């Protein structure tokens, strides 16, 4: 892909102002109530930018903490921060006061824009005094917008000025801030959506990931804008309401996590999903069982893609006929990937090792103490154990830290999960290693049963047999625990550390 950008670049000027000039009347964003054309979105964004640079007195490079569920105004706030030459620090809607305080102080935020419904946790958070004094809730923001001009000239920023500080959702619970430039925003729009997704102007994007998560920021705002398509931004979606919304809005592209697709597959026959052409799964490994049930329910070949906050978006993926069962895919054009051993040397095909990635959007941590762990000679180490086949397809095994070592065998939890998910009684499951005197670790499965099934010693034995029949018997779960629900992050990731701590 052509990833050369001019040295002076404001990503909002390119995404928004170009769109508003070329196709002002196309619908840019639909919310629960409103629908904004590109021209209307531009006016909203410009009014917010005028509030930021006028009454809020912010200066180029200042940082703005953003807090809101997916809705048109939240999208406009993010774009306004970019356009005004400021730095967006989006925060996940479910974060608590303590986490918000940590982010505000780590990112040294100068101001806050916050949805009124998410105000309580913000009020309880410890914020830098200047940011506290410069906090606007959406109601107050809208009142101020009315007094501002609907025109704002994009601030002339450098392509490598930081415009976004994104915090990792943290399967470990400790959020890390990562910095991204204006050109990184353009680069993700010009990689995965062009070569793998092949998005078009006629597309209608929908899905669940929050705009505060770069999976959602790209998939539900930046990618549609890059091609003049429409983004549907809805909050509090459930598998059922997302299916309904796909039907109502005639959505063509869906972005969500594997666990959502699993639940949607079971309900899909109640909805008209014929508009849907592409479904993208990311955030955690897509079990083959989920890929297959989604295909049975909708006829669609899921587009799996691995992305990371550190690298901004998806860097290995495959679509359509290029999908190979069990593999995430190949490096997205623009990116390179390889597998390294513990010394940092490349390993051959069929050997599991550490995934290393290079591309236009490398990791830059805000506090650089972890930089050396993530980036080695320009290669980004994502913390994932992967394997490559002779044709260059990449197969996910587990997080590097989550590999289970039992009686000398390496066992990847997700492989055992994929088998368990094929059992008719199993709705969700998570497999971890539990410390064991004799074997070092044993495989322990945490299972959520489907409605109509009850736990029993007989079912436990049946599940264990089921695994032994399909994969090497030493991988079977020696312990099985039944839960009502699995602990997950707001981004759909299983929190294995919580299963281990139980
Ligand atoms: C895991 C996957 C297997 C993997 C993300 C798309 O998830 C995103 O970013 P995070 O920083 O987490 C990164 C880690 O999540 N992962 C993500 N996708 C997959 N594992 N298969 C997948 N398809 O461990 C990775 O290192 O929260 C995803 C776009 C933007 C993102 N930020």
Short mmCIF file of C-alpha atoms and ligand atoms in Angstrom, two decimals:
data_model
loop_
_atom_site.label_atom_id
_atom_site.label_comp_id
_atom_site.label_asym_id
_atom_site.label_seq_id
_atom_site.Cartn_x
_atom_site.Cartn_y
_atom_site.Cartn_z
CA UNK A 1 0.00 0.00 0.00
CA UNK A 2 0.94 3.63 -0.59
CA UNK A 3 1.74 4.82 2.94
CA UNK A 4 3.63 8.00 2.13
CA UNK A 5 2.05 10.98 3.83
CA UNK A 6 3.04 14.63 3.60
CA UNK A 7 5.21 15.85 6.50
CA UNK A 8 2.45 18.22 7.60
CA UNK A 9 -0.72 16.26 8.19
CA UNK A 10 -3.83 16.51 10.35
CA UNK A 11 -5.73 13.23 10.18
CA UNK A 12 -9.09 14.89 10.90
CA UNK A 13 -8.55 17.33 8.04
CA UNK A 14 -7.98 14.39 5.71
CA UNK A 15 -10.78 12.17 6.99
CA UNK A 16 -13.43 14.78 7.72
CA UNK A 17 -12.82 17.89 5.63
CA UNK A 18 -12.13 15.88 2.49
CA UNK A 19 -15.28 13.84 3.09
CA UNK A 20 -17.40 16.93 3.72
CA UNK A 21 -16.09 18.50 0.50
CA UNK A 22 -16.44 15.45 -1.74
CA UNK A 23 -19.72 13.97 -0.45
CA UNK A 24 -21.31 16.45 1.99
CA UNK A 25 -24.76 14.84 1.79
CA UNK A 26 -23.74 11.24 2.49
CA UNK A 27 -24.61 9.94 5.97
CA UNK A 28 -21.44 9.80 8.05
CA UNK A 29 -22.82 8.65 11.40
CA UNK A 30 -26.08 7.21 12.63
CA UNK A 31 -26.87 7.09 16.33
CA UNK A 32 -29.87 5.81 18.28
CA UNK A 33 -31.81 8.95 17.28
CA UNK A 34 -29.77 11.17 14.99
CA UNK A 35 -28.20 10.80 11.54
CA UNK A 36 -25.44 13.22 10.57
CA UNK A 37 -24.25 13.83 7.03
CA UNK A 38 -20.56 14.48 6.47
CA UNK A 39 -21.36 18.21 6.28
CA UNK A 40 -23.29 18.09 9.57
CA UNK A 41 -20.59 16.05 11.28
CA UNK A 42 -18.03 18.62 10.14
CA UNK A 43 -20.09 21.44 11.66
CA UNK A 44 -20.44 19.61 14.98
CA UNK A 45 -16.73 18.85 15.05
CA UNK A 46 -15.82 22.44 14.20
CA UNK A 47 -18.06 23.83 16.95
CA UNK A 48 -16.42 21.49 19.48
CA UNK A 49 -12.94 22.45 18.21
CA UNK A 50 -13.89 26.10 18.72
CA UNK A 51 -14.99 25.35 22.30
CA UNK A 52 -11.69 23.52 22.96
CA UNK A 53 -9.50 26.31 21.59
CA UNK A 54 -11.80 29.18 22.71
CA UNK A 55 -13.45 29.05 26.15
CA UNK A 56 -11.44 25.98 27.26
CA UNK A 57 -8.21 27.77 26.27
CA UNK A 58 -6.40 24.62 25.18
CA UNK A 59 -3.17 24.82 23.21
CA UNK A 60 -1.59 22.58 20.60
CA UNK A 61 -0.36 19.37 22.21
CA UNK A 62 -2.66 19.59 25.25
CA UNK A 63 -4.33 16.34 26.29
CA UNK A 64 -8.07 15.85 26.55
CA UNK A 65 -9.54 12.93 28.47
CA UNK A 66 -12.66 11.70 26.68
CA UNK A 67 -15.39 9.69 28.27
CA UNK A 68 -18.52 8.51 26.53
CA UNK A 69 -20.29 5.45 25.19
CA UNK A 70 -20.48 4.95 21.42
CA UNK A 71 -22.66 7.76 20.05
CA UNK A 72 -22.30 10.50 17.40
CA UNK A 73 -21.28 13.19 19.90
CA UNK A 74 -18.46 11.04 21.33
CA UNK A 75 -17.19 10.47 17.77
CA UNK A 76 -17.35 14.22 17.08
CA UNK A 77 -15.38 14.95 20.27
CA UNK A 78 -12.56 12.62 19.22
CA UNK A 79 -12.38 14.15 15.73
CA UNK A 80 -12.50 17.67 17.20
CA UNK A 81 -9.55 16.93 19.47
CA UNK A 82 -7.55 15.69 16.45
CA UNK A 83 -8.60 18.65 14.32
CA UNK A 84 -7.72 21.17 17.04
CA UNK A 85 -4.16 19.81 17.23
CA UNK A 86 -4.76 18.34 20.70
CA UNK A 87 -4.23 14.78 21.97
CA UNK A 88 -7.20 12.50 22.63
CA UNK A 89 -7.09 10.26 25.70
CA UNK A 90 -10.24 8.14 25.31
CA UNK A 91 -11.31 6.05 28.30
CA UNK A 92 -13.44 2.93 28.43
CA UNK A 93 -16.98 3.61 29.68
CA UNK A 94 -16.85 1.03 32.49
CA UNK A 95 -13.63 2.30 34.09
CA UNK A 96 -13.79 3.12 37.79
CA UNK A 97 -12.64 6.27 39.55
CA UNK A 98 -9.31 4.74 40.56
CA UNK A 99 -8.46 3.70 37.00
CA UNK A 100 -9.59 7.06 35.61
CA UNK A 101 -7.39 8.87 38.11
CA UNK A 102 -4.39 6.74 37.16
CA UNK A 103 -4.94 7.42 33.44
CA UNK A 104 -5.50 11.16 33.99
CA UNK A 105 -2.27 11.47 35.91
CA UNK A 106 -0.18 9.19 33.66
CA UNK A 107 -1.38 11.03 30.56
CA UNK A 108 -1.17 14.43 32.32
CA UNK A 109 -4.52 15.50 30.94
CA UNK A 110 -5.35 19.19 30.68
CA UNK A 111 -9.10 18.93 30.17
CA UNK A 112 -12.01 16.48 30.16
CA UNK A 113 -15.09 15.98 27.98
CA UNK A 114 -17.51 13.52 29.62
CA UNK A 115 -20.95 12.12 28.83
CA UNK A 116 -23.37 13.09 31.60
CA UNK A 117 -24.32 9.46 32.18
CA UNK A 118 -20.67 8.62 32.98
CA UNK A 119 -20.14 11.62 35.25
CA UNK A 120 -20.32 9.86 38.63
CA UNK A 121 -17.06 7.88 38.38
CA UNK A 122 -15.30 10.91 36.96
CA UNK A 123 -16.42 13.05 39.92
CA UNK A 124 -15.06 10.43 42.29
CA UNK A 125 -11.70 10.29 40.47
CA UNK A 126 -8.57 12.18 41.47
CA UNK A 127 -7.80 14.48 38.55
CA UNK A 128 -5.01 17.00 38.03
CA UNK A 129 -6.44 20.31 39.37
CA UNK A 130 -6.24 22.05 36.00
CA UNK A 131 -8.13 19.22 34.32
CA UNK A 132 -10.79 19.23 37.03
CA UNK A 133 -11.30 22.96 36.49
CA UNK A 134 -11.48 22.38 32.74
CA UNK A 135 -14.10 19.63 32.66
CA UNK A 136 -17.18 19.85 30.46
CA UNK A 137 -20.04 17.39 30.44
CA UNK A 138 -21.81 16.77 27.13
CA UNK A 139 -24.89 18.86 28.10
CA UNK A 140 -22.69 21.83 28.97
CA UNK A 141 -20.56 21.21 25.90
CA UNK A 142 -23.62 21.32 23.65
CA UNK A 143 -24.75 24.59 25.26
CA UNK A 144 -21.33 26.08 24.50
CA UNK A 145 -21.28 24.68 20.97
CA UNK A 146 -24.40 26.71 20.19
CA UNK A 147 -22.41 29.93 20.77
CA UNK A 148 -19.53 28.90 18.54
CA UNK A 149 -18.87 29.23 14.85
CA UNK A 150 -19.52 26.10 12.77
CA UNK A 151 -16.23 26.66 10.99
CA UNK A 152 -12.77 25.77 12.28
CA UNK A 153 -9.58 25.50 10.24
CA UNK A 154 -7.68 22.31 11.11
CA UNK A 155 -4.54 23.04 13.11
CA UNK A 156 -1.44 22.50 10.98
CA UNK A 157 0.15 19.51 12.73
CA UNK A 158 3.13 17.38 11.73
CA UNK A 159 2.40 13.87 10.46
CA UNK A 160 4.38 12.59 13.43
CA UNK A 161 2.75 14.73 16.09
CA UNK A 162 0.96 12.59 18.68
CA UNK A 163 -2.84 12.82 18.37
CA UNK A 164 -3.92 9.82 20.46
CA UNK A 165 -2.89 8.26 23.74
CA UNK A 166 -4.64 4.92 23.98
CA UNK A 167 -4.56 2.80 27.11
CA UNK A 168 -4.46 -0.98 26.84
CA UNK A 169 -7.54 -2.65 28.24
CA UNK A 170 -5.19 -4.88 30.19
CA UNK A 171 -5.78 -8.59 30.55
CA UNK A 172 -3.41 -8.13 33.49
CA UNK A 173 -5.33 -5.20 34.91
CA UNK A 174 -2.51 -2.65 34.63
CA UNK A 175 -3.28 -0.14 31.86
CA UNK A 176 -0.34 1.04 29.74
CA UNK A 177 -0.53 4.22 27.65
CA UNK A 178 0.52 4.03 23.99
CA UNK A 179 1.10 7.06 21.74
CA UNK A 180 0.01 7.34 18.13
CA UNK A 181 0.68 9.95 15.45
CA UNK A 182 -1.60 11.56 12.87
CA UNK A 183 0.05 9.42 10.20
CA UNK A 184 -0.59 6.22 12.21
CA UNK A 185 -4.30 7.00 12.04
CA UNK A 186 -4.08 7.32 8.25
CA UNK A 187 -1.89 4.21 7.98
CA UNK A 188 -4.42 1.93 9.69
CA UNK A 189 -7.14 3.28 7.37
CA UNK A 190 -4.97 2.47 4.36
CA UNK A 191 -3.94 -1.07 5.43
CA UNK A 192 -6.49 -3.59 6.76
CA UNK A 193 -9.68 -1.90 5.42
CA UNK A 194 -8.27 -1.66 1.90
CA UNK A 195 -6.47 -4.94 1.41
CA UNK A 196 -8.38 -7.37 3.64
CA UNK A 197 -11.80 -5.87 4.32
CA UNK A 198 -12.04 -4.08 0.96
CA UNK A 199 -14.48 -1.58 2.37
CA UNK A 200 -16.44 0.64 0.02
CA UNK A 201 -18.41 3.86 0.09
CA UNK A 202 -21.68 1.92 0.14
CA UNK A 203 -20.75 0.08 3.35
CA UNK A 204 -22.62 0.53 6.62
CA UNK A 205 -20.39 -0.31 9.59
CA UNK A 206 -21.80 -1.53 12.90
CA UNK A 207 -20.51 -3.30 16.01
CA UNK A 208 -19.72 -3.28 19.69
CA UNK A 209 -16.13 -2.21 20.47
CA UNK A 210 -16.05 1.14 22.26
CA UNK A 211 -14.50 4.08 20.41
CA UNK A 212 -12.13 4.24 23.39
CA UNK A 213 -10.71 0.87 22.21
CA UNK A 214 -8.67 1.24 19.02
CA UNK A 215 -10.51 -1.77 17.52
CA UNK A 216 -13.70 0.31 17.71
CA UNK A 217 -12.08 3.65 16.88
CA UNK A 218 -10.80 2.22 13.61
CA UNK A 219 -13.66 -0.09 12.72
CA UNK A 220 -16.55 2.12 13.74
CA UNK A 221 -15.26 5.59 12.91
CA UNK A 222 -11.98 6.00 11.03
CA UNK A 223 -12.37 3.20 8.46
CA UNK A 224 -15.88 4.20 7.34
CA UNK A 225 -14.83 7.86 7.11
CA UNK A 226 -11.80 7.05 4.97
CA UNK A 227 -14.07 5.73 2.20
CA UNK A 228 -17.12 7.97 2.73
CA UNK A 229 -19.20 5.15 4.22
CA UNK A 230 -21.64 5.22 7.16
CA UNK A 231 -20.90 4.30 10.79
CA UNK A 232 -23.72 3.18 13.08
CA UNK A 233 -22.81 4.04 16.69
CA UNK A 234 -25.00 2.43 19.34
CA UNK A 235 -24.40 1.88 23.02
CA UNK A 236 -25.23 -0.99 25.39
CA UNK A 237 -25.58 -3.53 22.59
CA UNK A 238 -26.33 -7.15 23.43
CA UNK A 239 -25.99 -10.04 20.94
CA UNK A 240 -29.74 -9.77 20.38
CA UNK A 241 -29.94 -5.97 19.94
CA UNK A 242 -26.90 -6.00 17.67
CA UNK A 243 -28.62 -8.55 15.41
CA UNK A 244 -31.73 -6.37 15.43
CA UNK A 245 -29.66 -3.28 14.61
CA UNK A 246 -27.94 -5.05 11.69
CA UNK A 247 -31.40 -5.80 10.32
CA UNK A 248 -32.80 -2.30 10.92
CA UNK A 249 -29.80 -0.38 9.57
CA UNK A 250 -29.03 -2.83 6.74
CA UNK A 251 -25.48 -2.99 8.04
CA UNK A 252 -22.92 -4.52 5.69
CA UNK A 253 -19.85 -4.78 7.97
CA UNK A 254 -19.86 -5.94 11.60
CA UNK A 255 -17.01 -5.59 14.12
CA UNK A 256 -17.15 -7.51 17.40
CA UNK A 257 -15.39 -10.11 19.57
CA UNK A 258 -15.63 -13.93 19.29
CA UNK A 259 -17.85 -14.30 22.35
CA UNK A 260 -20.45 -11.99 20.76
CA UNK A 261 -20.39 -13.96 17.50
CA UNK A 262 -20.92 -17.19 19.46
CA UNK A 263 -24.03 -15.81 21.10
CA UNK A 264 -25.26 -14.17 17.90
CA UNK A 265 -24.91 -17.42 15.95
CA UNK A 266 -27.37 -19.08 18.30
CA UNK A 267 -29.99 -16.34 17.68
CA UNK A 268 -29.31 -15.46 14.05
CA UNK A 269 -32.25 -17.35 12.53
CA UNK A 270 -34.70 -14.90 14.12
CA UNK A 271 -33.35 -11.96 12.08
CA UNK A 272 -32.94 -10.88 8.48
CA UNK A 273 -29.18 -10.53 8.11
CA UNK A 274 -29.03 -10.59 4.32
CA UNK A 275 -27.47 -7.10 4.19
CA UNK A 276 -24.39 -8.31 6.08
CA UNK A 277 -21.39 -8.97 3.81
CA UNK A 278 -18.39 -8.94 6.19
CA UNK A 279 -17.93 -9.86 9.84
CA UNK A 280 -14.68 -9.03 11.57
CA UNK A 281 -13.62 -10.78 14.78
CA UNK A 282 -10.78 -9.48 16.96
CA UNK A 283 -9.74 -8.96 20.55
CA UNK A 284 -9.07 -12.59 21.29
CA UNK A 285 -8.58 -15.86 19.48
CA UNK A 286 -11.42 -16.98 17.25
CA UNK A 287 -12.08 -20.67 17.92
CA UNK A 288 -12.64 -22.71 14.77
CA UNK A 289 -15.89 -23.91 16.35
CA UNK A 290 -17.13 -20.30 16.45
CA UNK A 291 -16.07 -19.63 12.87
CA UNK A 292 -18.04 -22.72 11.80
CA UNK A 293 -21.21 -21.97 13.75
CA UNK A 294 -21.23 -18.38 12.42
CA UNK A 295 -20.88 -19.71 8.92
CA UNK A 296 -23.73 -22.13 9.44
CA UNK A 297 -25.93 -19.39 10.85
CA UNK A 298 -25.17 -16.69 8.26
CA UNK A 299 -23.26 -18.21 5.36
CA UNK A 300 -20.44 -15.73 6.04
CA UNK A 301 -16.73 -16.48 6.26
CA UNK A 302 -15.53 -14.63 9.32
CA UNK A 303 -12.57 -12.28 8.97
CA UNK A 304 -10.36 -12.99 11.98
CA UNK A 305 -7.70 -10.36 12.68
CA UNK A 306 -5.17 -9.87 15.44
CA UNK A 307 -4.58 -6.29 16.47
CA UNK A 308 -3.10 -4.57 19.50
CA UNK A 309 -3.41 -1.17 21.13
CA UNK A 310 0.39 -0.85 20.84
CA UNK A 311 0.18 -1.29 17.04
CA UNK A 312 -3.13 0.61 16.82
CA UNK A 313 -5.06 -1.92 14.74
CA UNK A 314 -5.12 -5.27 12.90
CA UNK A 315 -1.81 -6.52 11.45
CA UNK A 316 -2.46 -10.22 10.65
CA UNK A 317 -5.71 -11.26 9.01
CA UNK A 318 -7.38 -13.02 6.08
CA UNK A 319 -10.72 -12.83 4.29
CA UNK A 320 -12.76 -14.89 1.85
CA UNK A 321 -10.88 -17.59 -0.05
CA UNK A 322 -7.64 -16.62 1.69
CA UNK A 323 -8.94 -17.92 5.03
CA UNK A 324 -7.20 -21.05 6.24
CA UNK A 325 -9.03 -22.91 9.03
CA UNK A 326 -7.34 -22.43 12.39
CA UNK A 327 -5.07 -19.63 11.17
CA UNK A 328 -5.46 -15.92 11.92
CA UNK A 329 -4.13 -15.24 8.42
CA UNK A 330 -1.09 -13.55 6.89
CA UNK A 331 0.51 -10.19 7.64
CA UNK A 332 -1.72 -7.37 6.38
CA UNK A 333 0.05 -5.71 3.41
CA UNK A 334 2.27 -3.00 4.92
CA UNK A 335 3.21 -5.24 7.89
CA UNK A 336 5.78 -8.01 8.30
CA UNK A 337 5.66 -10.75 10.90
CA UNK A 338 7.94 -13.55 12.05
CA UNK A 339 8.29 -16.01 14.91
CA UNK A 340 11.23 -15.72 17.30
CA UNK A 341 12.66 -18.08 19.89
CA UNK A 342 13.65 -17.02 23.40
CA UNK A 343 17.01 -15.68 22.18
CA UNK A 344 15.31 -13.55 19.53
CA UNK A 345 16.28 -15.76 16.57
CA UNK A 346 13.73 -16.64 13.88
CA UNK A 347 12.35 -20.19 14.03
CA UNK A 348 11.21 -22.30 11.08
CA UNK A 349 7.75 -23.32 9.97
CA UNK A 350 5.77 -25.41 12.44
CA UNK A 351 7.63 -24.23 15.54
CA UNK A 352 5.81 -22.24 18.21
CA UNK A 353 7.54 -19.05 19.32
CA UNK A 354 7.06 -15.37 20.05
CA UNK A 355 5.19 -13.31 17.47
CA UNK A 356 7.17 -10.28 16.22
CA UNK A 357 5.64 -7.60 14.01
CA UNK A 358 7.00 -4.64 12.05
CA UNK A 359 4.99 -2.05 10.21
CA UNK A 360 3.90 1.56 9.81
CA UNK A 361 2.40 1.76 13.33
CA UNK A 362 4.99 0.68 15.89
CA UNK A 363 4.61 0.75 19.65
CA UNK A 364 5.56 3.86 21.63
CA UNK A 365 4.74 3.58 25.30
CA UNK A 366 3.96 6.74 27.18
CA UNK A 367 6.20 5.75 30.06
CA UNK A 368 9.13 4.08 28.38
CA UNK A 369 10.07 1.53 31.01
CA UNK A 370 8.27 -1.25 29.14
CA UNK A 371 9.40 -0.16 25.68
CA UNK A 372 12.42 -2.47 25.77
CA UNK A 373 10.21 -5.49 26.50
CA UNK A 374 7.88 -4.80 23.58
CA UNK A 375 10.24 -3.57 20.87
CA UNK A 376 13.37 -5.53 19.91
CA UNK A 377 15.44 -4.22 16.94
CA UNK A 378 12.35 -2.57 15.49
CA UNK A 379 10.24 -5.71 15.92
CA UNK A 380 7.18 -5.43 18.15
CA UNK A 381 6.73 -8.37 20.50
CA UNK A 382 3.03 -8.65 21.15
CA UNK A 383 3.28 -11.25 23.91
CA UNK A 384 1.57 -13.91 21.80
CA UNK A 385 2.77 -17.44 21.10
CA UNK A 386 2.25 -18.14 17.39
CA UNK A 387 3.30 -20.64 14.77
CA UNK A 388 3.80 -20.12 11.01
CA UNK A 389 3.22 -22.76 8.34
CA UNK A 390 5.26 -23.29 5.16
CA UNK A 391 2.89 -21.00 3.21
CA UNK A 392 3.30 -18.09 5.61
CA UNK A 393 0.00 -18.45 7.49
CA UNK A 394 0.09 -17.52 11.17
CA UNK A 395 -1.60 -19.71 13.81
CA UNK A 396 -2.40 -18.36 17.27
CA UNK A 397 -1.52 -20.67 20.18
CA UNK A 398 -1.93 -18.62 23.36
CA UNK A 399 -0.57 -15.60 25.16
CA UNK A 400 3.11 -16.31 25.82
CA UNK A 401 2.49 -16.16 29.58
CA UNK A 402 -0.57 -18.41 29.39
CA UNK A 403 1.07 -21.49 27.87
CA UNK A 404 0.26 -24.37 30.22
CA UNK A 405 3.16 -26.66 31.04
CA UNK A 406 1.92 -29.95 32.41
CA UNK A 407 4.21 -32.92 33.05
CA UNK A 408 6.62 -31.48 30.48
CA UNK A 409 4.00 -30.96 27.77
CA UNK A 410 3.24 -27.49 26.37
CA UNK A 411 -0.51 -27.06 26.15
CA UNK A 412 -2.29 -24.03 24.71
CA UNK A 413 -5.54 -23.28 26.56
CA UNK A 414 -7.38 -21.97 23.44
CA UNK A 415 -6.96 -25.35 21.70
CA UNK A 416 -8.73 -27.11 24.55
CA UNK A 417 -11.37 -24.35 24.59
CA UNK A 418 -12.05 -24.89 20.89
CA UNK A 419 -12.83 -28.56 21.53
CA UNK A 420 -15.02 -27.89 24.57
CA UNK A 421 -17.03 -25.28 22.61
CA UNK A 422 -18.05 -28.04 20.21
CA UNK A 423 -19.86 -29.92 22.98
CA UNK A 424 -23.61 -29.22 22.92
CA UNK A 425 -23.73 -28.47 26.67
CA UNK A 426 -21.01 -25.77 26.54
CA UNK A 427 -21.82 -22.11 25.91
CA UNK A 428 -18.52 -20.50 26.97
CA UNK A 429 -15.28 -21.78 28.47
CA UNK A 430 -11.86 -20.69 29.62
CA UNK A 431 -8.92 -23.04 30.13
CA UNK A 432 -5.97 -22.22 32.39
CA UNK A 433 -3.07 -23.94 34.09
CA UNK A 434 -3.50 -24.66 37.80
CA UNK A 435 -0.38 -25.26 39.94
CA UNK A 436 -0.01 -28.94 40.74
CA UNK A 437 2.62 -30.65 42.86
CA UNK A 438 2.99 -33.69 40.70
CA UNK A 439 2.69 -32.26 37.17
CA UNK A 440 3.79 -28.66 37.68
CA UNK A 441 0.48 -27.51 36.24
CA UNK A 442 -2.76 -29.23 35.33
CA UNK A 443 -5.26 -28.16 32.68
CA UNK A 444 -8.30 -26.63 34.38
CA UNK A 445 -11.45 -25.75 32.41
CA UNK A 446 -14.02 -23.18 33.53
CA UNK A 447 -17.28 -23.91 31.78
CA UNK A 448 -20.53 -21.97 31.36
CA UNK A 449 -23.33 -24.33 30.40
CA UNK A 450 -26.03 -23.69 27.83
CA UNK A 451 -29.61 -23.30 29.08
CA UNK A 452 -31.14 -26.70 29.79
CA UNK A 453 -27.90 -28.35 30.98
CA UNK A 454 -26.91 -28.88 34.60
CA UNK A 455 -23.55 -29.66 36.14
CA UNK A 456 -22.93 -33.18 37.39
CA UNK A 457 -20.01 -35.58 37.84
CA UNK A 458 -21.34 -37.46 34.80
CA UNK A 459 -21.17 -34.32 32.64
CA UNK A 460 -17.64 -33.61 33.88
CA UNK A 461 -16.55 -37.11 32.84
CA UNK A 462 -18.34 -36.73 29.52
CA UNK A 463 -16.57 -33.42 28.76
CA UNK A 464 -13.21 -34.96 29.66
CA UNK A 465 -13.84 -37.94 27.35
CA UNK A 466 -14.98 -35.54 24.61
CA UNK A 467 -11.64 -33.71 24.72
CA UNK A 468 -9.58 -36.92 24.86
CA UNK A 469 -11.31 -38.19 21.73
CA UNK A 470 -10.44 -35.13 19.67
CA UNK A 471 -6.98 -33.99 20.71
CA UNK A 472 -3.97 -35.61 22.39
CA UNK A 473 -5.28 -37.11 25.64
CA UNK A 474 -2.64 -35.37 27.80
CA UNK A 475 -4.41 -32.06 26.98
CA UNK A 476 -7.70 -33.03 28.63
CA UNK A 477 -8.89 -30.89 31.55
CA UNK A 478 -8.16 -32.79 34.76
CA UNK A 479 -10.28 -30.26 36.62
CA UNK A 480 -13.55 -28.72 35.44
CA UNK A 481 -15.35 -25.93 37.25
CA UNK A 482 -18.79 -24.66 36.33
CA UNK A 483 -19.50 -20.94 36.38
CA UNK A 484 -22.50 -18.72 35.60
CA UNK A 485 -20.36 -16.38 33.47
CA UNK A 486 -16.70 -15.90 32.62
CA UNK A 487 -14.78 -12.82 33.76
CA UNK A 488 -14.23 -10.65 30.68
CA UNK A 489 -12.89 -7.18 29.96
CA UNK A 490 -15.09 -4.56 28.35
CA UNK A 491 -13.43 -5.56 25.09
CA UNK A 492 -14.55 -9.20 25.29
CA UNK A 493 -11.23 -10.63 26.45
CA UNK A 494 -11.22 -13.49 28.91
CA UNK A 495 -9.45 -12.45 32.13
CA UNK A 496 -7.49 -15.63 32.71
CA UNK A 497 -5.75 -14.16 35.75
CA UNK A 498 -9.14 -13.96 37.46
CA UNK A 499 -9.79 -17.63 36.76
CA UNK A 500 -6.36 -18.47 38.18
CA UNK A 501 -6.98 -16.34 41.30
CA UNK A 502 -10.23 -18.07 42.12
C1 LIG B 1 -5.02 -10.56 21.60
C2 LIG B 1 -5.91 -11.76 19.60
C3 LIG B 1 -5.81 -13.96 18.91
C4 LIG B 1 -3.54 -10.79 21.43
C5 LIG B 1 -7.13 -5.01 19.21
C6 LIG B 1 -7.98 -5.36 16.98
O1 LIG B 1 -7.24 -6.62 20.95
C7 LIG B 1 -6.77 -5.56 20.57
O2 LIG B 1 -5.87 -4.83 21.32
P1 LIG B 1 -5.44 -5.09 22.86
O3 LIG B 1 -4.32 -4.19 23.13
O4 LIG B 1 -4.97 -6.61 22.93
C8 LIG B 1 -3.96 -7.14 22.08
C9 LIG B 1 -3.85 -8.64 22.30
O5 LIG B 1 -5.15 -9.25 22.17
N1 LIG B 1 -5.75 -10.63 20.32
C10 LIG B 1 -6.34 -9.62 19.66
N2 LIG B 1 -6.91 -10.07 18.52
C11 LIG B 1 -6.66 -11.42 18.46
N3 LIG B 1 -5.50 -13.02 19.81
N4 LIG B 1 -6.53 -13.70 17.78
C12 LIG B 1 -6.98 -12.46 17.52
N5 LIG B 1 -7.71 -12.22 16.40
O6 LIG B 1 -3.07 -11.40 22.60
C13 LIG B 1 -3.00 -9.37 21.27
O7 LIG B 1 -1.62 -9.30 21.59
O8 LIG B 1 -6.64 -4.97 23.73
C14 LIG B 1 -7.67 -5.85 18.24
C15 LIG B 1 -7.78 -4.05 16.66
C16 LIG B 1 -7.26 -3.19 17.61
C17 LIG B 1 -6.92 -3.68 18.89
N6 LIG B 1 -6.43 -2.80 19.79
#
